[in-house]
């Protein structure tokens, strides 16, 4: 919104700096972060007051060694600050931003419903069924794929929309509309689920998510800039630079959330947070067609979802546990490792993987 | 719409139990409105295909199928496809007939018609005015009926209990409609027609149109013993298959068993074997005791005839509605009940009824004329009113053709807490009993649960067998120990099964018999070397309890320790931990033990090192290790760890206040 104002009013002069992508990305980041600091405490208190807490079985059974009673659905904090800042600083006429906002609202709303049902039922099994979650994710994946692949409405150039790009290789590897369609649906379902599974320890989801958004933001900035894209041998996608501003806003919101969520957590993001992060992350990656980079940067999420799959699907068919526990962070916890240690180590791995994803820019 | 040409659609089926109430209501409706037209909608190759034309109603077919059991997406997709096609066809039929009301008795067969009627009503904004009425025959709503109840205008139930699970003001009690065609006869006339003497004791065993394997087999196997009494006559409606899929041929099965029994000519005369019984009224009238299943239909029919019953309910995992029905009749004083069971230890995994128990129950009843009379009297009083009449009254009221019938209440159906449990919920329930959250088990409940656990053991699925092991352990089912030992010792058991078998043995240590000792120690040694880590440490956990229970010979101690020392090198930390703890419980020589502990002093997992300290404590308390030596050893162990317990001080103070408020604290 502010962008629109500045664009029409300040065509020249010092304040025209707000027109630049890079400066708006930084400002979006700072705005989201400071909104978090300001509204975080009252919002968390409000959640607690209205009973949005992780379940306690009954009055007087609060385990002083466990986290029961911590306010849940903190995803609403990330959502308000991230989307609020994005609305302020993004170009709202940009179709990439429409898609991102749509995914944000879609996943946040369904995540909120899921959280609400769980909290009301006082049981993690009371939320949306796995089946309906898949339906919701697949439906969005299909809509996004149509948006990207339908030439009349797609903001992407037709030859970019339906071709696959891989890191370390320049240009397109191959093109196929059908495969791209399936691939996009898969990426959306994968990212929403993977982030959801990773949500289980203080700060375990938010920091790797922030790293992934930084990587995606850098890529969006390059791909959306004609000179940079040509220089670094990427396919130029006009208008996609705006995604960087959105990423900046979500990064700011994420770090603002970490302020409260760092161990020992004062608030949990819940499914509202994890589905929102996973959904927008996947959408952003699809919109710049850098899904493989996204998978590398979010390697932690790959590990988490794979370990769950191995344990639940392969292991159960073999009638045995393959890991001690799943997802992987519980495997280490079962061995007695303290939560703060596991989380820090996962951060280290995700930082390294994010750096690796950035290095692929130059090595092609 | 004139009253003359009023049209109705009836649907429901799959099995006779869904068709016959529909036919009973149809007959009653025809009696009230002779000019009405009733069309029946069913599925091809099911019971309705045989029974409906016999009743003289036009029958139309749609496609439908039961909800698939697993989570396979292919099966689910097929299901949706079938239902969709059924829905389309049913809609066409309904549009053509434009009935005043649809009456459904549930089951998957009725789903397309019910939902088609509902959708047509919604889609035409009420222009299509068909009313929907459903009848539920069991206590618990079926899955399809649960969904259909939302679409229906009214739901008739066979048991008052069901009403509370229905949307408000939709349910009414009717009872289970029975065919009125089964005319009662004079007992003497019926016997004369069958050639049975006046003073005989006639047992009429009947397992539905397809026959019941359990009833047939227990009866045929007990024939010789029962027929020793010269006044006993047995009538057995053994049944024959009418579908293509049902493989059990009752008549042939019973004939074979009887041939092996070596009955005399005179005895054969007193065993009247039939494959299919058409004239039920005749046989009902002639009999003194009915041996039946507990499907709602057969039970209600028997009650309406006022006959004493011996009920053998079907036991299914997770669905005990027949047992529920049977216990309901038993409590009302109209029946004796024999439960089916399996014998997994001897490899009998098909449910059967115990022959000895059966003979004893029959002869006890035969010798107690007074009790039989009371049972007959009780049977008559269980179901008041005429269910078909009530339902027809409601249908007509909905169509605007009559007054609303008065409400009546059925007998109270006590819900048994031990019924309807599947392998998972059974385990949860037993845990609650153990922790005191549920009342302790009554003797008859224990009997039912033991039957259920046997049945779980008979399941081909090792995960269910494993849950049966755990449940046995929790409830202390000592008789299951030999079977559990077998699972624990068998290298080919599924990993979860052998793990849970050891966990169960751990629980059963105090109740199991002395003679199992050698087998248990053998199983433990097998378990230590299992290829699955959870089995290895579960076996190790058993060491100390069984050492305490049975004591150890020197030889056994040596063998166990040698295996435990080996397991201290295991790659799984839990196996190392339990090996350390088990060894500390049984070792007599501290020197050798410490030698084997030494390589664990810098173990990467702190929990193993912490187990060492627990072991030192055990050894000192047992007097095996002297304190000076322990101090030296403890100092060698790495005490840095990457784990700790969090403690939220605020919550501690909160709890302390709550305790004060709740007066747990002085």
Short mmCIF file of N, CA and C in Angstrom, two decimals, chain B residues 72-228:
data_model
loop_
_atom_site.label_atom_id
_atom_site.label_comp_id
_atom_site.label_asym_id
_atom_site.label_seq_id
_atom_site.Cartn_x
_atom_site.Cartn_y
_atom_site.Cartn_z
N UNK B 72 -6.61 -47.94 1.44
CA UNK B 72 -6.11 -47.96 0.07
C UNK B 72 -6.87 -46.94 -0.78
N UNK B 73 -6.14 -46.01 -1.40
CA UNK B 73 -6.81 -44.98 -2.20
C UNK B 73 -7.53 -45.57 -3.41
N UNK B 74 -7.00 -46.68 -3.94
CA UNK B 74 -7.64 -47.29 -5.11
C UNK B 74 -9.02 -47.81 -4.72
N UNK B 75 -9.08 -48.51 -3.58
CA UNK B 75 -10.35 -49.06 -3.12
C UNK B 75 -11.34 -47.93 -2.83
N UNK B 76 -10.80 -46.84 -2.26
CA UNK B 76 -11.65 -45.71 -1.93
C UNK B 76 -12.22 -45.07 -3.20
N UNK B 77 -11.37 -44.96 -4.19
CA UNK B 77 -11.78 -44.38 -5.46
C UNK B 77 -12.88 -45.24 -6.09
N UNK B 78 -12.68 -46.55 -6.06
CA UNK B 78 -13.66 -47.49 -6.61
C UNK B 78 -14.99 -47.33 -5.89
N UNK B 79 -14.86 -47.19 -4.57
CA UNK B 79 -16.06 -47.03 -3.75
C UNK B 79 -16.85 -45.79 -4.18
N UNK B 80 -16.13 -44.67 -4.34
CA UNK B 80 -16.81 -43.44 -4.74
C UNK B 80 -17.47 -43.58 -6.10
N UNK B 81 -16.76 -44.26 -7.00
CA UNK B 81 -17.28 -44.46 -8.34
C UNK B 81 -18.57 -45.25 -8.29
N UNK B 82 -18.54 -46.37 -7.54
CA UNK B 82 -19.72 -47.22 -7.42
C UNK B 82 -20.88 -46.44 -6.83
N UNK B 83 -20.58 -45.70 -5.75
CA UNK B 83 -21.63 -44.96 -5.08
C UNK B 83 -22.22 -43.90 -6.00
N UNK B 84 -21.35 -43.29 -6.79
CA UNK B 84 -21.82 -42.24 -7.68
C UNK B 84 -22.78 -42.82 -8.71
N UNK B 85 -22.39 -43.97 -9.26
CA UNK B 85 -23.26 -44.57 -10.26
C UNK B 85 -24.58 -45.00 -9.61
N UNK B 86 -24.49 -45.56 -8.38
CA UNK B 86 -25.70 -45.95 -7.67
C UNK B 86 -26.61 -44.76 -7.41
N UNK B 87 -25.95 -43.64 -7.05
CA UNK B 87 -26.70 -42.42 -6.74
C UNK B 87 -27.48 -41.94 -7.97
N UNK B 88 -26.81 -41.96 -9.13
CA UNK B 88 -27.45 -41.52 -10.37
C UNK B 88 -28.67 -42.37 -10.68
N UNK B 89 -28.45 -43.70 -10.60
CA UNK B 89 -29.53 -44.62 -10.97
C UNK B 89 -30.69 -44.45 -9.99
N UNK B 90 -30.37 -44.36 -8.70
CA UNK B 90 -31.42 -44.22 -7.70
C UNK B 90 -32.20 -42.93 -7.93
N UNK B 91 -31.47 -41.85 -8.30
CA UNK B 91 -32.15 -40.58 -8.56
C UNK B 91 -33.15 -40.74 -9.70
N UNK B 92 -32.73 -41.43 -10.77
CA UNK B 92 -33.62 -41.62 -11.92
C UNK B 92 -34.87 -42.37 -11.49
N UNK B 93 -34.65 -43.46 -10.70
CA UNK B 93 -35.80 -44.26 -10.26
C UNK B 93 -36.75 -43.39 -9.42
N UNK B 94 -36.16 -42.63 -8.50
CA UNK B 94 -36.99 -41.81 -7.62
C UNK B 94 -37.77 -40.75 -8.41
N UNK B 95 -37.09 -40.15 -9.41
CA UNK B 95 -37.74 -39.12 -10.21
C UNK B 95 -38.92 -39.71 -10.96
N UNK B 96 -38.76 -40.95 -11.40
CA UNK B 96 -39.80 -41.61 -12.17
C UNK B 96 -40.99 -41.95 -11.26
N UNK B 97 -40.68 -42.48 -10.08
CA UNK B 97 -41.77 -42.93 -9.20
C UNK B 97 -42.40 -41.76 -8.44
N UNK B 98 -41.57 -40.82 -8.05
CA UNK B 98 -41.99 -39.71 -7.18
C UNK B 98 -42.74 -40.23 -5.96
N UNK B 99 -42.05 -40.98 -5.10
CA UNK B 99 -42.73 -41.59 -3.95
C UNK B 99 -43.02 -40.56 -2.86
N UNK B 100 -44.02 -40.89 -2.04
CA UNK B 100 -44.33 -40.00 -0.92
C UNK B 100 -43.28 -40.14 0.16
N UNK B 101 -42.72 -41.34 0.28
CA UNK B 101 -41.70 -41.54 1.31
C UNK B 101 -40.75 -42.65 0.90
N UNK B 102 -39.52 -42.55 1.40
CA UNK B 102 -38.54 -43.62 1.24
C UNK B 102 -38.32 -44.24 2.61
N UNK B 103 -38.42 -45.56 2.69
CA UNK B 103 -38.14 -46.24 3.96
C UNK B 103 -36.90 -47.11 3.78
N UNK B 104 -35.90 -46.89 4.62
CA UNK B 104 -34.64 -47.62 4.46
C UNK B 104 -34.30 -48.35 5.74
N UNK B 105 -33.78 -49.57 5.61
CA UNK B 105 -33.40 -50.32 6.81
C UNK B 105 -31.89 -50.35 6.99
N UNK B 106 -31.19 -49.49 6.26
CA UNK B 106 -29.76 -49.37 6.51
C UNK B 106 -28.94 -50.38 5.76
N UNK B 107 -27.68 -50.44 6.10
CA UNK B 107 -26.75 -51.24 5.33
C UNK B 107 -26.35 -50.45 4.11
N UNK B 108 -25.29 -50.88 3.47
CA UNK B 108 -24.79 -50.12 2.32
C UNK B 108 -25.80 -50.07 1.18
N UNK B 109 -26.70 -51.08 1.13
CA UNK B 109 -27.65 -51.17 0.03
C UNK B 109 -28.55 -49.95 -0.04
N UNK B 110 -28.90 -49.42 1.14
CA UNK B 110 -29.88 -48.34 1.13
C UNK B 110 -29.24 -46.97 0.91
N UNK B 111 -27.90 -46.88 1.02
CA UNK B 111 -27.24 -45.58 0.96
C UNK B 111 -27.55 -44.79 -0.33
N UNK B 112 -27.41 -45.38 -1.53
CA UNK B 112 -27.65 -44.57 -2.73
C UNK B 112 -29.06 -43.99 -2.77
N UNK B 113 -30.06 -44.79 -2.40
CA UNK B 113 -31.44 -44.32 -2.47
C UNK B 113 -31.69 -43.19 -1.49
N UNK B 114 -31.20 -43.38 -0.25
CA UNK B 114 -31.43 -42.35 0.77
C UNK B 114 -30.78 -41.03 0.35
N UNK B 115 -29.51 -41.11 -0.07
CA UNK B 115 -28.83 -39.86 -0.41
C UNK B 115 -29.37 -39.25 -1.69
N UNK B 116 -29.83 -40.11 -2.62
CA UNK B 116 -30.45 -39.58 -3.84
C UNK B 116 -31.70 -38.78 -3.47
N UNK B 117 -32.52 -39.34 -2.60
CA UNK B 117 -33.75 -38.64 -2.20
C UNK B 117 -33.41 -37.31 -1.55
N UNK B 118 -32.39 -37.35 -0.69
CA UNK B 118 -32.00 -36.13 0.01
C UNK B 118 -31.48 -35.07 -0.96
N UNK B 119 -30.61 -35.53 -1.90
CA UNK B 119 -30.03 -34.59 -2.86
C UNK B 119 -31.12 -33.99 -3.75
N UNK B 120 -32.07 -34.84 -4.17
CA UNK B 120 -33.16 -34.34 -5.03
C UNK B 120 -33.95 -33.27 -4.29
N UNK B 121 -34.16 -33.52 -2.99
CA UNK B 121 -34.89 -32.53 -2.21
C UNK B 121 -34.14 -31.22 -2.14
N UNK B 122 -32.83 -31.32 -1.91
CA UNK B 122 -32.01 -30.11 -1.79
C UNK B 122 -31.94 -29.40 -3.13
N UNK B 123 -31.72 -30.19 -4.21
CA UNK B 123 -31.46 -29.59 -5.52
C UNK B 123 -32.70 -28.90 -6.07
N UNK B 124 -33.89 -29.38 -5.68
CA UNK B 124 -35.10 -28.77 -6.23
C UNK B 124 -35.73 -27.80 -5.24
N UNK B 125 -35.00 -27.45 -4.20
CA UNK B 125 -35.47 -26.53 -3.17
C UNK B 125 -36.84 -26.96 -2.66
N UNK B 126 -36.98 -28.25 -2.42
CA UNK B 126 -38.20 -28.73 -1.77
C UNK B 126 -39.34 -29.06 -2.72
N UNK B 127 -39.12 -28.88 -4.04
CA UNK B 127 -40.19 -29.27 -4.97
C UNK B 127 -40.39 -30.78 -4.94
N UNK B 128 -39.28 -31.47 -4.78
CA UNK B 128 -39.34 -32.93 -4.67
C UNK B 128 -39.54 -33.24 -3.20
N UNK B 129 -40.72 -33.76 -2.85
CA UNK B 129 -41.12 -33.72 -1.45
C UNK B 129 -40.93 -35.02 -0.67
N UNK B 130 -40.32 -36.01 -1.27
CA UNK B 130 -40.21 -37.32 -0.62
C UNK B 130 -39.66 -37.26 0.79
N UNK B 131 -40.33 -37.92 1.72
CA UNK B 131 -39.84 -38.00 3.10
C UNK B 131 -38.89 -39.19 3.22
N UNK B 132 -37.99 -39.10 4.18
CA UNK B 132 -37.02 -40.20 4.36
C UNK B 132 -37.13 -40.73 5.78
N UNK B 133 -37.34 -42.04 5.89
CA UNK B 133 -37.39 -42.67 7.21
C UNK B 133 -36.43 -43.85 7.22
N UNK B 134 -35.67 -43.95 8.30
CA UNK B 134 -34.68 -45.02 8.39
C UNK B 134 -35.00 -45.90 9.59
N UNK B 135 -34.69 -47.17 9.49
CA UNK B 135 -34.80 -48.04 10.65
C UNK B 135 -33.44 -48.63 10.98
N UNK B 136 -33.02 -48.49 12.22
CA UNK B 136 -31.74 -49.07 12.65
C UNK B 136 -32.04 -50.29 13.52
N UNK B 137 -31.48 -51.44 13.13
CA UNK B 137 -31.85 -52.66 13.86
C UNK B 137 -30.93 -52.93 15.04
N UNK B 138 -29.71 -52.39 15.03
CA UNK B 138 -28.79 -52.69 16.12
C UNK B 138 -28.70 -51.55 17.13
N UNK B 139 -28.05 -51.83 18.24
CA UNK B 139 -27.90 -50.81 19.27
C UNK B 139 -27.02 -49.68 18.77
N UNK B 140 -25.90 -50.05 18.15
CA UNK B 140 -24.99 -49.03 17.64
C UNK B 140 -25.33 -48.72 16.19
N UNK B 141 -25.32 -47.43 15.88
CA UNK B 141 -25.59 -47.03 14.50
C UNK B 141 -24.48 -47.51 13.60
N UNK B 142 -24.85 -48.10 12.45
CA UNK B 142 -23.84 -48.44 11.45
C UNK B 142 -23.29 -47.16 10.85
N UNK B 143 -22.10 -47.27 10.19
CA UNK B 143 -21.45 -46.08 9.63
C UNK B 143 -22.38 -45.38 8.63
N UNK B 144 -22.98 -46.20 7.75
CA UNK B 144 -23.85 -45.64 6.72
C UNK B 144 -25.07 -44.98 7.36
N UNK B 145 -25.62 -45.64 8.37
CA UNK B 145 -26.81 -45.09 9.00
C UNK B 145 -26.52 -43.81 9.75
N UNK B 146 -25.29 -43.71 10.27
CA UNK B 146 -24.91 -42.50 10.98
C UNK B 146 -24.99 -41.31 10.02
N UNK B 147 -24.46 -41.52 8.82
CA UNK B 147 -24.49 -40.46 7.82
C UNK B 147 -25.92 -40.25 7.33
N UNK B 148 -26.64 -41.37 7.12
CA UNK B 148 -27.99 -41.28 6.58
C UNK B 148 -28.93 -40.61 7.56
N UNK B 149 -28.65 -40.76 8.87
CA UNK B 149 -29.54 -40.18 9.88
C UNK B 149 -29.64 -38.67 9.72
N UNK B 150 -28.53 -38.06 9.22
CA UNK B 150 -28.54 -36.61 9.03
C UNK B 150 -29.49 -36.22 7.90
N UNK B 151 -29.61 -37.11 6.90
CA UNK B 151 -30.47 -36.81 5.77
C UNK B 151 -31.93 -37.15 6.06
N UNK B 152 -32.15 -38.03 7.04
CA UNK B 152 -33.50 -38.56 7.25
C UNK B 152 -34.39 -37.59 8.00
N UNK B 153 -35.71 -37.76 7.81
CA UNK B 153 -36.67 -36.98 8.60
C UNK B 153 -36.86 -37.61 9.96
N UNK B 154 -36.95 -38.96 9.96
CA UNK B 154 -37.10 -39.66 11.23
C UNK B 154 -36.33 -40.96 11.20
N UNK B 155 -35.89 -41.39 12.36
CA UNK B 155 -35.15 -42.64 12.45
C UNK B 155 -35.82 -43.55 13.49
N UNK B 156 -36.26 -44.70 13.04
CA UNK B 156 -36.84 -45.67 13.97
C UNK B 156 -35.73 -46.53 14.52
N UNK B 157 -35.76 -46.80 15.82
CA UNK B 157 -34.69 -47.61 16.41
C UNK B 157 -35.27 -48.82 17.12
N UNK B 158 -34.46 -49.87 17.17
CA UNK B 158 -34.91 -51.11 17.81
C UNK B 158 -34.66 -51.07 19.31
N UNK B 159 -33.71 -50.24 19.73
CA UNK B 159 -33.39 -50.14 21.15
C UNK B 159 -33.43 -48.67 21.55
N UNK B 160 -34.10 -48.37 22.66
CA UNK B 160 -34.25 -46.97 23.07
C UNK B 160 -32.89 -46.28 23.21
N UNK B 161 -31.90 -47.08 23.61
CA UNK B 161 -30.54 -46.60 23.82
C UNK B 161 -30.00 -45.80 22.64
N UNK B 162 -30.38 -46.21 21.44
CA UNK B 162 -29.80 -45.61 20.23
C UNK B 162 -30.22 -44.16 20.05
N UNK B 163 -31.38 -43.78 20.60
CA UNK B 163 -31.93 -42.46 20.32
C UNK B 163 -30.96 -41.35 20.70
N UNK B 164 -30.21 -41.56 21.80
CA UNK B 164 -29.35 -40.46 22.26
C UNK B 164 -28.18 -40.20 21.31
N UNK B 165 -27.90 -41.13 20.41
CA UNK B 165 -26.83 -40.90 19.43
C UNK B 165 -27.34 -40.26 18.14
N UNK B 166 -28.63 -39.92 18.13
CA UNK B 166 -29.22 -39.38 16.90
C UNK B 166 -29.43 -37.88 17.05
N UNK B 167 -29.55 -37.17 15.90
CA UNK B 167 -29.89 -35.75 15.99
C UNK B 167 -31.21 -35.58 16.76
N UNK B 168 -31.36 -34.46 17.42
CA UNK B 168 -32.51 -34.25 18.32
C UNK B 168 -33.84 -34.40 17.59
N UNK B 169 -34.79 -35.00 18.25
CA UNK B 169 -36.18 -35.14 17.79
C UNK B 169 -36.31 -35.98 16.54
N UNK B 170 -35.24 -36.63 16.11
CA UNK B 170 -35.37 -37.45 14.91
C UNK B 170 -35.68 -38.89 15.24
N UNK B 171 -35.20 -39.34 16.41
CA UNK B 171 -35.33 -40.75 16.71
C UNK B 171 -36.62 -41.09 17.42
N UNK B 172 -37.18 -42.25 17.13
CA UNK B 172 -38.29 -42.76 17.94
C UNK B 172 -38.13 -44.26 18.08
N UNK B 173 -38.64 -44.79 19.19
CA UNK B 173 -38.50 -46.21 19.44
C UNK B 173 -39.62 -46.97 18.74
N UNK B 174 -39.24 -48.00 17.99
CA UNK B 174 -40.27 -48.81 17.35
C UNK B 174 -40.10 -50.28 17.73
N UNK B 175 -38.86 -50.71 17.94
CA UNK B 175 -38.60 -52.14 18.06
C UNK B 175 -38.24 -52.68 16.69
N UNK B 176 -38.05 -53.97 16.62
CA UNK B 176 -37.60 -54.58 15.38
C UNK B 176 -38.78 -55.28 14.72
N UNK B 177 -39.21 -54.82 13.55
CA UNK B 177 -40.40 -55.41 12.93
C UNK B 177 -40.14 -56.86 12.50
N UNK B 178 -41.05 -57.73 12.85
CA UNK B 178 -40.91 -59.14 12.44
C UNK B 178 -42.03 -59.53 11.48
N UNK B 179 -41.70 -60.51 10.67
CA UNK B 179 -42.69 -61.00 9.72
C UNK B 179 -43.89 -61.55 10.47
N UNK B 180 -45.06 -61.08 10.14
CA UNK B 180 -46.25 -61.60 10.82
C UNK B 180 -46.68 -62.91 10.17
N UNK B 181 -46.02 -63.27 9.05
CA UNK B 181 -46.42 -64.48 8.34
C UNK B 181 -46.10 -65.74 9.14
N UNK B 182 -45.21 -65.59 10.17
CA UNK B 182 -44.90 -66.76 10.97
C UNK B 182 -46.05 -66.99 11.93
N UNK B 183 -47.01 -67.70 11.49
CA UNK B 183 -48.21 -67.89 12.30
C UNK B 183 -47.91 -68.86 13.44
N UNK B 184 -48.45 -68.53 14.58
CA UNK B 184 -48.27 -69.44 15.72
C UNK B 184 -49.21 -70.64 15.53
N UNK B 185 -48.76 -71.80 16.00
CA UNK B 185 -49.58 -73.02 15.89
C UNK B 185 -49.70 -73.62 17.27
N UNK B 186 -50.62 -74.50 17.40
CA UNK B 186 -50.71 -75.27 18.63
C UNK B 186 -49.51 -76.21 18.71
N UNK B 187 -48.91 -76.30 19.91
CA UNK B 187 -47.69 -77.10 20.07
C UNK B 187 -47.95 -78.56 19.68
N UNK B 188 -49.09 -79.08 20.15
CA UNK B 188 -49.41 -80.48 19.87
C UNK B 188 -49.56 -80.73 18.38
N UNK B 189 -50.29 -79.85 17.70
CA UNK B 189 -50.49 -80.03 16.25
C UNK B 189 -49.16 -80.03 15.52
N UNK B 190 -48.30 -79.04 15.92
CA UNK B 190 -47.00 -78.93 15.25
C UNK B 190 -46.21 -80.20 15.42
N UNK B 191 -46.24 -80.77 16.62
CA UNK B 191 -45.45 -81.98 16.87
C UNK B 191 -46.00 -83.16 16.09
N UNK B 192 -47.33 -83.21 16.06
CA UNK B 192 -47.94 -84.32 15.29
C UNK B 192 -47.49 -84.24 13.84
N UNK B 193 -47.47 -83.01 13.30
CA UNK B 193 -47.09 -82.85 11.89
C UNK B 193 -45.64 -83.28 11.66
N UNK B 194 -44.80 -83.04 12.66
CA UNK B 194 -43.38 -83.40 12.50
C UNK B 194 -43.09 -84.81 12.98
N UNK B 195 -44.08 -85.47 13.54
CA UNK B 195 -43.87 -86.83 14.03
C UNK B 195 -43.05 -86.88 15.30
N UNK B 196 -43.24 -85.89 16.16
CA UNK B 196 -42.51 -85.85 17.42
C UNK B 196 -43.51 -86.11 18.55
N UNK B 197 -43.17 -87.01 19.49
CA UNK B 197 -44.12 -87.31 20.57
C UNK B 197 -44.40 -86.09 21.44
N UNK B 198 -45.56 -86.15 22.08
CA UNK B 198 -46.08 -85.04 22.88
C UNK B 198 -45.12 -84.62 24.00
N UNK B 199 -44.51 -85.61 24.67
CA UNK B 199 -43.73 -85.31 25.88
C UNK B 199 -42.23 -85.13 25.61
N UNK B 200 -41.85 -85.01 24.34
CA UNK B 200 -40.42 -84.89 24.02
C UNK B 200 -39.91 -83.49 24.39
N UNK B 201 -38.56 -83.40 24.54
CA UNK B 201 -37.93 -82.09 24.73
C UNK B 201 -37.27 -81.72 23.40
N UNK B 202 -37.83 -80.70 22.75
CA UNK B 202 -37.40 -80.40 21.38
C UNK B 202 -36.48 -79.18 21.36
N UNK B 203 -35.28 -79.40 20.83
CA UNK B 203 -34.32 -78.31 20.67
C UNK B 203 -34.34 -77.88 19.22
N UNK B 204 -34.60 -76.61 18.99
CA UNK B 204 -34.63 -76.12 17.60
C UNK B 204 -33.44 -75.16 17.42
N UNK B 205 -32.47 -75.63 16.65
CA UNK B 205 -31.27 -74.82 16.42
C UNK B 205 -31.30 -74.28 15.01
N UNK B 206 -31.10 -72.97 14.90
CA UNK B 206 -31.32 -72.32 13.61
C UNK B 206 -30.38 -71.14 13.48
N UNK B 207 -29.48 -71.20 12.52
CA UNK B 207 -28.47 -70.13 12.42
C UNK B 207 -28.70 -69.21 11.25
N UNK B 208 -29.94 -68.86 10.97
CA UNK B 208 -30.22 -67.97 9.85
C UNK B 208 -30.25 -68.74 8.54
N UNK B 209 -30.60 -68.04 7.47
CA UNK B 209 -30.81 -68.74 6.20
C UNK B 209 -29.53 -69.39 5.69
N UNK B 210 -28.38 -68.78 6.00
CA UNK B 210 -27.12 -69.36 5.51
C UNK B 210 -26.52 -70.33 6.51
N UNK B 211 -27.14 -70.48 7.66
CA UNK B 211 -26.64 -71.40 8.66
C UNK B 211 -25.50 -70.79 9.44
N UNK B 212 -25.25 -71.33 10.63
CA UNK B 212 -24.15 -70.82 11.43
C UNK B 212 -23.20 -71.96 11.72
N UNK B 213 -21.95 -71.77 11.37
CA UNK B 213 -20.97 -72.83 11.55
C UNK B 213 -20.85 -73.22 13.02
N UNK B 214 -20.78 -72.20 13.89
CA UNK B 214 -20.60 -72.48 15.31
C UNK B 214 -21.75 -73.32 15.86
N UNK B 215 -22.97 -72.90 15.58
CA UNK B 215 -24.13 -73.63 16.11
C UNK B 215 -24.17 -75.04 15.53
N UNK B 216 -24.00 -75.14 14.21
CA UNK B 216 -24.05 -76.46 13.57
C UNK B 216 -23.03 -77.40 14.18
N UNK B 217 -21.81 -76.92 14.34
CA UNK B 217 -20.75 -77.82 14.77
C UNK B 217 -20.91 -78.24 16.21
N UNK B 218 -21.25 -77.31 17.08
CA UNK B 218 -21.37 -77.68 18.49
C UNK B 218 -22.54 -78.65 18.66
N UNK B 219 -23.58 -78.43 17.87
CA UNK B 219 -24.76 -79.29 17.97
C UNK B 219 -24.45 -80.69 17.44
N UNK B 220 -23.85 -80.75 16.25
CA UNK B 220 -23.57 -82.04 15.63
C UNK B 220 -22.56 -82.82 16.46
N UNK B 221 -21.55 -82.10 16.99
CA UNK B 221 -20.54 -82.79 17.78
C UNK B 221 -21.09 -83.28 19.12
N UNK B 222 -22.12 -82.61 19.63
CA UNK B 222 -22.70 -83.03 20.90
C UNK B 222 -23.87 -83.98 20.70
N UNK B 223 -24.20 -84.29 19.44
CA UNK B 223 -25.43 -85.06 19.16
C UNK B 223 -25.48 -86.36 19.94
N UNK B 224 -24.36 -87.11 19.88
CA UNK B 224 -24.34 -88.43 20.51
C UNK B 224 -24.68 -88.29 22.00
N UNK B 225 -24.01 -87.34 22.64
CA UNK B 225 -24.19 -87.18 24.08
C UNK B 225 -25.62 -86.72 24.41
N UNK B 226 -26.12 -85.76 23.64
CA UNK B 226 -27.45 -85.22 23.92
C UNK B 226 -28.54 -86.27 23.70
N UNK B 227 -28.36 -87.03 22.62
CA UNK B 227 -29.42 -87.96 22.24
C UNK B 227 -29.46 -89.20 23.13
N UNK B 228 -28.48 -89.31 24.03
CA UNK B 228 -28.55 -90.40 25.01
C UNK B 228 -29.85 -90.32 25.80
#
